[in-house]
mmCIF file of C-alpha atoms in Angstrom:
data_model
loop_
_atom_site.group_PDB
_atom_site.id
_atom_site.type_symbol
_atom_site.label_atom_id
_atom_site.label_comp_id
_atom_site.label_asym_id
_atom_site.label_seq_id
_atom_site.Cartn_x
_atom_site.Cartn_y
_atom_site.Cartn_z
ATOM 1 C CA MET A 1255 125.991 105.213 110.772
ATOM 2 C CA LYS A 1256 126.062 102.790 107.421
ATOM 3 C CA LYS A 1257 122.678 101.312 108.250
ATOM 4 C CA ILE A 1258 120.968 104.552 108.831
ATOM 5 C CA ILE A 1259 122.527 105.739 105.365
ATOM 6 C CA TYR A 1260 120.801 102.623 103.492
ATOM 7 C CA THR A 1261 117.419 102.862 105.526
ATOM 8 C CA LEU A 1262 117.153 106.620 104.333
ATOM 9 C CA SER A 1263 118.175 105.798 100.974
ATOM 10 C CA PHE A 1264 115.676 102.897 101.118
ATOM 11 C CA ILE A 1265 112.627 104.924 102.201
ATOM 12 C CA LEU A 1266 113.379 107.757 99.671
ATOM 13 C CA MET A 1267 113.545 105.029 97.056
ATOM 14 C CA LEU A 1268 110.048 103.904 98.285
ATOM 15 C CA SER A 1269 108.648 107.276 98.167
ATOM 16 C CA SER A 1270 109.584 107.491 94.307
ATOM 17 C CA MET A 1271 106.979 104.724 93.797
ATOM 18 C CA ASN A 1272 104.310 106.692 94.467
ATOM 19 C CA ALA A 1273 104.327 108.514 90.850
ATOM 20 C CA GLN A 1274 102.002 105.675 89.718
ATOM 21 C CA ILE A 1275 99.395 103.381 91.721
ATOM 22 C CA ILE A 1276 97.929 100.156 90.390
ATOM 23 C CA GLN A 1277 95.013 98.178 91.820
ATOM 24 C CA SER A 1278 94.844 94.749 90.246
ATOM 25 C CA ARG A 1279 92.351 92.137 90.569
ATOM 26 C CA LEU A 1280 91.525 88.606 89.066
ATOM 27 C CA LEU A 1281 88.674 87.855 86.913
ATOM 28 C CA THR A 1282 87.704 84.525 86.623
ATOM 29 C CA VAL A 1283 85.547 83.735 83.842
ATOM 30 C CA GLU A 1284 84.123 80.421 82.753
ATOM 31 C CA GLN A 1285 84.963 79.396 78.968
ATOM 32 C CA GLU A 1286 81.383 79.397 77.998
ATOM 33 C CA ASN A 1287 80.997 83.009 79.113
ATOM 34 C CA MET A 1288 84.401 84.243 77.495
ATOM 35 C CA GLU A 1289 83.281 85.712 74.413
ATOM 36 C CA GLU A 1290 80.425 87.856 75.827
ATOM 37 C CA PHE A 1291 82.430 89.006 78.643
ATOM 38 C CA MET A 1292 85.451 90.231 76.590
ATOM 39 C CA GLU A 1293 82.828 92.004 74.101
ATOM 40 C CA GLY A 1294 81.393 93.616 77.424
ATOM 41 C CA VAL A 1295 84.683 94.595 78.827
ATOM 42 C CA ALA A 1296 85.597 95.995 75.320
ATOM 43 C CA GLN A 1297 82.518 98.004 75.055
ATOM 44 C CA LYS A 1298 82.585 99.419 78.584
ATOM 45 C CA THR A 1299 86.188 100.379 78.323
ATOM 46 C CA LYS A 1300 85.489 102.524 74.962
ATOM 47 C CA MET A 1301 82.770 103.955 76.823
ATOM 48 C CA TYR A 1302 84.227 104.983 79.877
ATOM 49 C CA ASN A 1303 87.714 104.448 80.047
ATOM 50 C CA SER A 1304 89.396 106.053 76.838
ATOM 51 C CA LYS A 1305 88.986 109.543 77.293
ATOM 52 C CA LYS A 1306 90.923 111.979 79.156
ATOM 53 C CA GLY A 1307 89.749 112.413 82.581
ATOM 54 C CA GLN A 1308 88.296 108.973 82.771
ATOM 55 C CA THR A 1309 89.778 106.310 84.531
ATOM 56 C CA ARG A 1310 92.477 104.187 82.852
ATOM 57 C CA TYR A 1311 92.371 100.543 82.875
ATOM 58 C CA LEU A 1312 94.686 97.715 81.454
ATOM 59 C CA THR A 1313 93.583 94.250 80.880
ATOM 60 C CA PHE A 1314 95.944 91.197 80.797
ATOM 61 C CA GLN A 1315 95.096 87.763 80.072
ATOM 62 C CA ILE A 1316 96.641 85.082 81.860
ATOM 63 C CA LEU A 1317 98.633 82.479 79.702
ATOM 64 C CA THR A 1318 100.458 80.208 82.536
ATOM 65 C CA GLY A 1319 99.555 78.728 85.617
ATOM 66 C CA LYS A 1320 96.395 77.655 87.541
ATOM 67 C CA ASN A 1321 94.609 80.888 86.323
ATOM 68 C CA ALA A 1322 95.501 80.694 82.655
ATOM 69 C CA GLN A 1323 93.067 81.988 80.133
ATOM 70 C CA ASN A 1324 91.702 84.223 82.607
ATOM 71 C CA PHE A 1325 92.552 87.939 83.135
ATOM 72 C CA VAL A 1326 94.502 90.438 85.583
ATOM 73 C CA ARG A 1327 92.343 94.107 85.104
ATOM 74 C CA MET A 1328 94.644 96.688 86.570
ATOM 75 C CA GLN A 1329 93.520 100.177 87.256
ATOM 76 C CA VAL A 1330 96.094 102.766 86.788
ATOM 77 C CA SER A 1331 96.097 106.171 88.705
ATOM 78 C CA ASP A 1332 98.836 108.969 88.744
ATOM 79 C CA SER A 1333 98.125 109.406 92.534
ATOM 80 C CA ILE A 1334 96.621 107.260 95.691
ATOM 81 C CA GLN A 1335 94.184 110.248 95.697
ATOM 82 C CA GLU A 1336 92.431 109.423 92.324
ATOM 83 C CA LEU A 1337 91.403 106.267 93.969
ATOM 84 C CA ASP A 1338 88.777 108.319 96.064
ATOM 85 C CA LYS A 1339 86.825 109.404 92.668
ATOM 86 C CA VAL A 1340 84.336 106.634 91.999
ATOM 87 C CA ASP A 1341 83.001 106.210 88.651
ATOM 88 C CA THR A 1342 79.395 105.509 89.549
ATOM 89 C CA GLU A 1343 77.953 105.443 86.120
ATOM 90 C CA GLY A 1344 81.152 103.251 84.858
ATOM 91 C CA ASN A 1345 80.569 100.820 87.358
ATOM 92 C CA LYS A 1346 76.569 100.128 87.043
ATOM 93 C CA TRP A 1347 77.273 99.600 83.634
ATOM 94 C CA TRP A 1348 79.707 97.045 84.226
ATOM 95 C CA GLN A 1349 77.667 95.221 86.833
ATOM 96 C CA LYS A 1350 74.620 95.037 84.669
ATOM 97 C CA LYS A 1351 76.663 93.705 81.601
ATOM 98 C CA VAL A 1352 79.330 91.568 82.469
ATOM 99 C CA GLY A 1353 78.818 91.314 86.388
ATOM 100 C CA SER A 1354 77.369 88.094 86.182
ATOM 101 C CA LEU A 1355 79.818 86.781 83.694
ATOM 102 C CA HIS A 1356 82.902 86.638 85.941
ATOM 103 C CA LYS A 1357 84.157 86.277 89.470
ATOM 104 C CA SER A 1358 86.543 89.112 90.857
ATOM 105 C CA THR A 1359 88.920 88.050 93.426
ATOM 106 C CA GLY A 1360 91.719 89.704 95.333
ATOM 107 C CA ASN A 1361 92.497 93.390 95.207
ATOM 108 C CA TYR A 1362 96.039 94.428 95.536
ATOM 109 C CA MET A 1363 97.740 97.828 95.342
ATOM 110 C CA TRP A 1364 101.008 98.349 93.594
ATOM 111 C CA SER A 1365 103.429 101.389 93.493
ATOM 112 C CA MET A 1366 105.417 101.929 90.403
ATOM 113 C CA ASN A 1367 109.278 101.687 91.395
ATOM 114 C CA GLU A 1368 110.709 104.446 88.707
ATOM 115 C CA ASN A 1369 113.823 104.324 89.997
ATOM 116 C CA MET A 1370 114.245 100.552 89.395
ATOM 117 C CA SER A 1371 112.346 100.543 86.368
ATOM 118 C CA TYR A 1372 113.719 101.052 82.648
ATOM 119 C CA TYR A 1373 112.362 102.268 79.725
ATOM 120 C CA ASN A 1374 114.141 102.640 76.372
ATOM 121 C CA GLU A 1375 112.293 105.112 74.248
ATOM 122 C CA ASN A 1376 113.739 103.422 71.015
ATOM 123 C CA ILE A 1377 111.557 100.738 71.068
ATOM 124 C CA ASP A 1378 108.104 99.830 70.372
ATOM 125 C CA ARG A 1379 105.368 99.245 72.584
ATOM 126 C CA VAL A 1380 104.710 95.340 72.850
ATOM 127 C CA ASN A 1381 101.844 93.352 74.615
ATOM 128 C CA HIS A 1382 103.677 90.065 76.095
ATOM 129 C CA ARG A 1383 105.113 90.226 79.590
ATOM 130 C CA ARG A 1384 106.969 87.644 81.217
ATOM 131 C CA ILE A 1385 106.234 88.559 85.159
ATOM 132 C CA ILE A 1386 108.599 87.391 88.133
ATOM 133 C CA TYR A 1387 106.889 87.406 91.572
ATOM 134 C CA TYR A 1388 109.173 88.131 94.201
ATOM 135 C CA ASN A 1389 108.331 87.632 98.031
ATOM 136 C CA TYR A 1390 111.503 88.798 100.230
ATOM 137 C CA LYS A 1391 112.146 88.200 104.152
ATOM 138 C CA ASP A 1392 112.728 91.291 105.873
ATOM 139 C CA SER A 1393 116.149 90.565 106.425
ATOM 140 C CA GLY A 1394 116.826 90.236 102.769
ATOM 141 C CA GLU A 1395 115.220 93.449 101.738
ATOM 142 C CA LYS A 1396 118.878 95.491 101.104
ATOM 143 C CA ASP A 1397 120.333 92.456 99.039
ATOM 144 C CA PHE A 1398 117.015 92.476 96.999
ATOM 145 C CA TRP A 1399 116.810 95.793 96.358
ATOM 146 C CA ARG A 1400 120.460 96.439 95.699
ATOM 147 C CA PHE A 1401 120.424 93.817 92.913
ATOM 148 C CA ARG A 1402 117.214 95.618 91.348
ATOM 149 C CA ASP A 1403 119.280 99.033 91.476
ATOM 150 C CA ARG A 1404 122.131 97.557 90.137
ATOM 151 C CA VAL A 1405 120.519 95.769 86.940
ATOM 152 C CA LYS A 1406 118.559 99.002 86.221
ATOM 153 C CA LYS A 1407 121.871 100.609 86.116
ATOM 154 C CA ALA A 1408 123.225 97.954 83.948
ATOM 155 C CA MET A 1409 120.426 98.154 81.495
ATOM 156 C CA VAL A 1410 121.143 101.662 80.942
ATOM 157 C CA ALA A 1411 124.824 101.128 80.512
ATOM 158 C CA SER A 1412 124.188 98.430 77.692
ATOM 159 C CA ASN A 1413 121.365 100.011 76.307
ATOM 160 C CA TYR A 1414 118.881 96.985 76.861
ATOM 161 C CA GLY A 1415 116.445 96.518 74.336
ATOM 162 C CA GLN A 1416 113.434 95.808 76.148
ATOM 163 C CA ASN A 1417 111.421 97.645 78.826
ATOM 164 C CA MET A 1418 111.035 96.524 82.220
ATOM 165 C CA ASN A 1419 108.538 97.721 85.251
ATOM 166 C CA VAL A 1420 109.090 96.795 88.754
ATOM 167 C CA LEU A 1421 106.070 97.110 91.021
ATOM 168 C CA TYR A 1422 106.016 96.842 95.115
ATOM 169 C CA CYS A 1423 102.747 95.775 96.674
ATOM 170 C CA THR A 1424 101.437 98.767 99.191
ATOM 171 C CA SER A 1425 98.174 97.011 100.106
ATOM 172 C CA GLY A 1426 96.364 93.480 100.349
ATOM 173 C CA CYS A 1427 100.191 91.972 100.607
ATOM 174 C CA ASP A 1428 101.208 88.859 101.969
ATOM 175 C CA GLY A 1429 104.765 89.897 103.069
ATOM 176 C CA ASN A 1430 107.329 91.929 100.877
ATOM 177 C CA MET A 1431 105.609 91.494 97.274
ATOM 178 C CA VAL A 1432 107.086 92.577 94.045
ATOM 179 C CA GLN A 1433 106.757 91.948 90.610
ATOM 180 C CA VAL A 1434 109.135 92.476 87.808
ATOM 181 C CA ARG A 1435 107.644 92.792 84.301
ATOM 182 C CA PHE A 1436 109.522 92.412 81.322
ATOM 183 C CA HIS A 1437 108.315 93.601 77.834
ATOM 184 C CA HIS A 1438 108.405 91.359 74.980
ATOM 185 C CA LYS A 1439 106.740 91.325 71.466
ATOM 186 C CA ASN A 1440 105.846 87.675 72.045
ATOM 187 C CA PHE A 1441 107.387 84.284 72.863
ATOM 188 C CA THR A 1442 109.738 84.427 69.980
ATOM 189 C CA GLY A 1443 110.903 88.026 70.778
ATOM 190 C CA GLN A 1444 111.292 86.885 74.551
ATOM 191 C CA SER A 1445 113.961 84.156 73.138
ATOM 192 C CA ASN A 1446 115.532 86.523 71.204
ATOM 193 C CA ASP A 1447 115.710 89.373 74.134
ATOM 194 C CA TYR A 1448 117.344 86.746 76.607
ATOM 195 C CA GLY A 1449 120.077 86.076 74.081
ATOM 196 C CA LYS A 1450 122.571 88.621 73.436
ATOM 197 C CA PRO A 1451 121.248 91.404 75.160
ATOM 198 C CA LEU A 1452 121.061 89.483 78.489
ATOM 199 C CA SER A 1453 124.746 88.447 77.946
ATOM 200 C CA ASP A 1454 125.513 91.945 77.130
ATOM 201 C CA LEU A 1455 123.882 93.041 80.325
ATOM 202 C CA ILE A 1456 125.173 90.479 82.682
ATOM 203 C CA ALA A 1457 128.799 91.650 81.212
ATOM 204 C CA LYS A 1458 128.007 95.454 82.016
ATOM 205 C CA TYR A 1459 126.992 94.158 85.319
ATOM 206 C CA ASP A 1460 130.018 92.514 86.109
ATOM 207 C CA GLU A 1461 132.248 95.524 84.547
ATOM 208 C CA LEU A 1462 130.357 97.732 86.945
ATOM 209 C CA TYR A 1463 130.476 95.976 90.122
ATOM 210 C CA GLY A 1464 133.426 93.401 89.818
ATOM 211 C CA LYS A 1465 134.148 89.970 88.431
ATOM 212 C CA ASP A 1466 131.447 87.515 88.760
ATOM 213 C CA ALA A 1467 129.202 90.442 90.799
ATOM 214 C CA TYR A 1468 125.958 89.099 88.932
ATOM 215 C CA GLU A 1469 126.441 85.675 89.917
ATOM 216 C CA GLN A 1470 126.993 86.472 93.416
ATOM 217 C CA ASP A 1471 124.460 89.136 93.918
ATOM 218 C CA SER A 1472 121.941 86.705 92.058
ATOM 219 C CA GLN A 1473 122.828 84.159 94.805
ATOM 220 C CA LYS A 1474 122.326 86.881 97.436
ATOM 221 C CA VAL A 1475 118.855 87.469 96.323
ATOM 222 C CA ASP A 1476 117.980 83.855 96.238
ATOM 223 C CA GLU A 1477 118.787 83.808 99.928
ATOM 224 C CA SER A 1478 116.859 86.886 100.590
ATOM 225 C CA LEU A 1479 113.406 85.043 99.305
ATOM 226 C CA GLU A 1480 110.855 83.466 101.545
ATOM 227 C CA PRO A 1481 110.307 79.975 100.647
ATOM 228 C CA ASN A 1482 108.614 79.602 97.439
ATOM 229 C CA GLY A 1483 109.264 83.162 96.892
ATOM 230 C CA ARG A 1484 109.842 83.437 93.094
ATOM 231 C CA MET A 1485 107.006 82.531 90.771
ATOM 232 C CA ILE A 1486 106.915 83.173 87.064
ATOM 233 C CA ARG A 1487 103.985 83.852 85.004
ATOM 234 C CA HIS A 1488 103.239 85.138 81.538
ATOM 235 C CA GLN A 1489 100.458 87.416 80.387
ATOM 236 C CA VAL A 1490 99.512 89.286 77.410
ATOM 237 C CA LEU A 1491 97.875 92.709 77.099
ATOM 238 C CA ILE A 1492 94.532 92.709 75.230
ATOM 239 C CA PRO A 1493 94.467 96.196 73.817
ATOM 240 C CA GLU A 1494 90.604 96.011 73.142
ATOM 241 C CA LEU A 1495 90.082 95.719 76.694
ATOM 242 C CA SER A 1496 92.512 98.363 78.085
ATOM 243 C CA SER A 1497 92.401 102.190 77.929
ATOM 244 C CA PRO A 1498 94.672 103.687 74.971
ATOM 245 C CA ALA A 1499 98.126 104.634 75.607
ATOM 246 C CA ASN A 1500 97.497 108.107 75.134
ATOM 247 C CA MET A 1501 94.084 109.142 76.223
ATOM 248 C CA GLU A 1502 92.731 112.424 74.614
#
């Protein structure tokens, strides 16, 4: 019975992710084409992706790892049905102006898990991201998501000072892929955010779920992962290459 209840709860939790769908692709650009490419993407975004009713994009530059200095461009949609809308004119402009300046590889679809994500309305929007990519085993599903659920609740209880998005891969995936995206102002901000705010979160976690619960649950998450199932990368949002937060 407990297993059935948990399975039903997990299905309900997954269904909440359909609030927002994100398609991501890697854009690889040679250094000699970088300036022209960025200028072209900025122009295209302003023309075709900045007003209400137009497709919304976010563009991040990768800071670490083998793809550093290249870009991740994300199409953000409120529902999967929006992906059927093709911006023929914008796509044609893109291919003409920047198509020859980059290589586009990969196409992943992600669902935003609102239940596991955390938003603090009292903080300003920031552009720096520390991202943890996970790939968990089928057998580790319960332990992985229980930890994420508890972290979210501890963040709320401790009034954590930075936002966190949790995305679950729904297509193009190699296994059970999840990315947890922590928002910071910059690297200095990250260092500050992982000081007292993190210790307060862990204290609240242990208060809610028992002595040393954070350490024990973290260990279970480690055990839930595939070999090399955790990867940390940093990215920064490039506002000029991204749709505005409020498209009017």
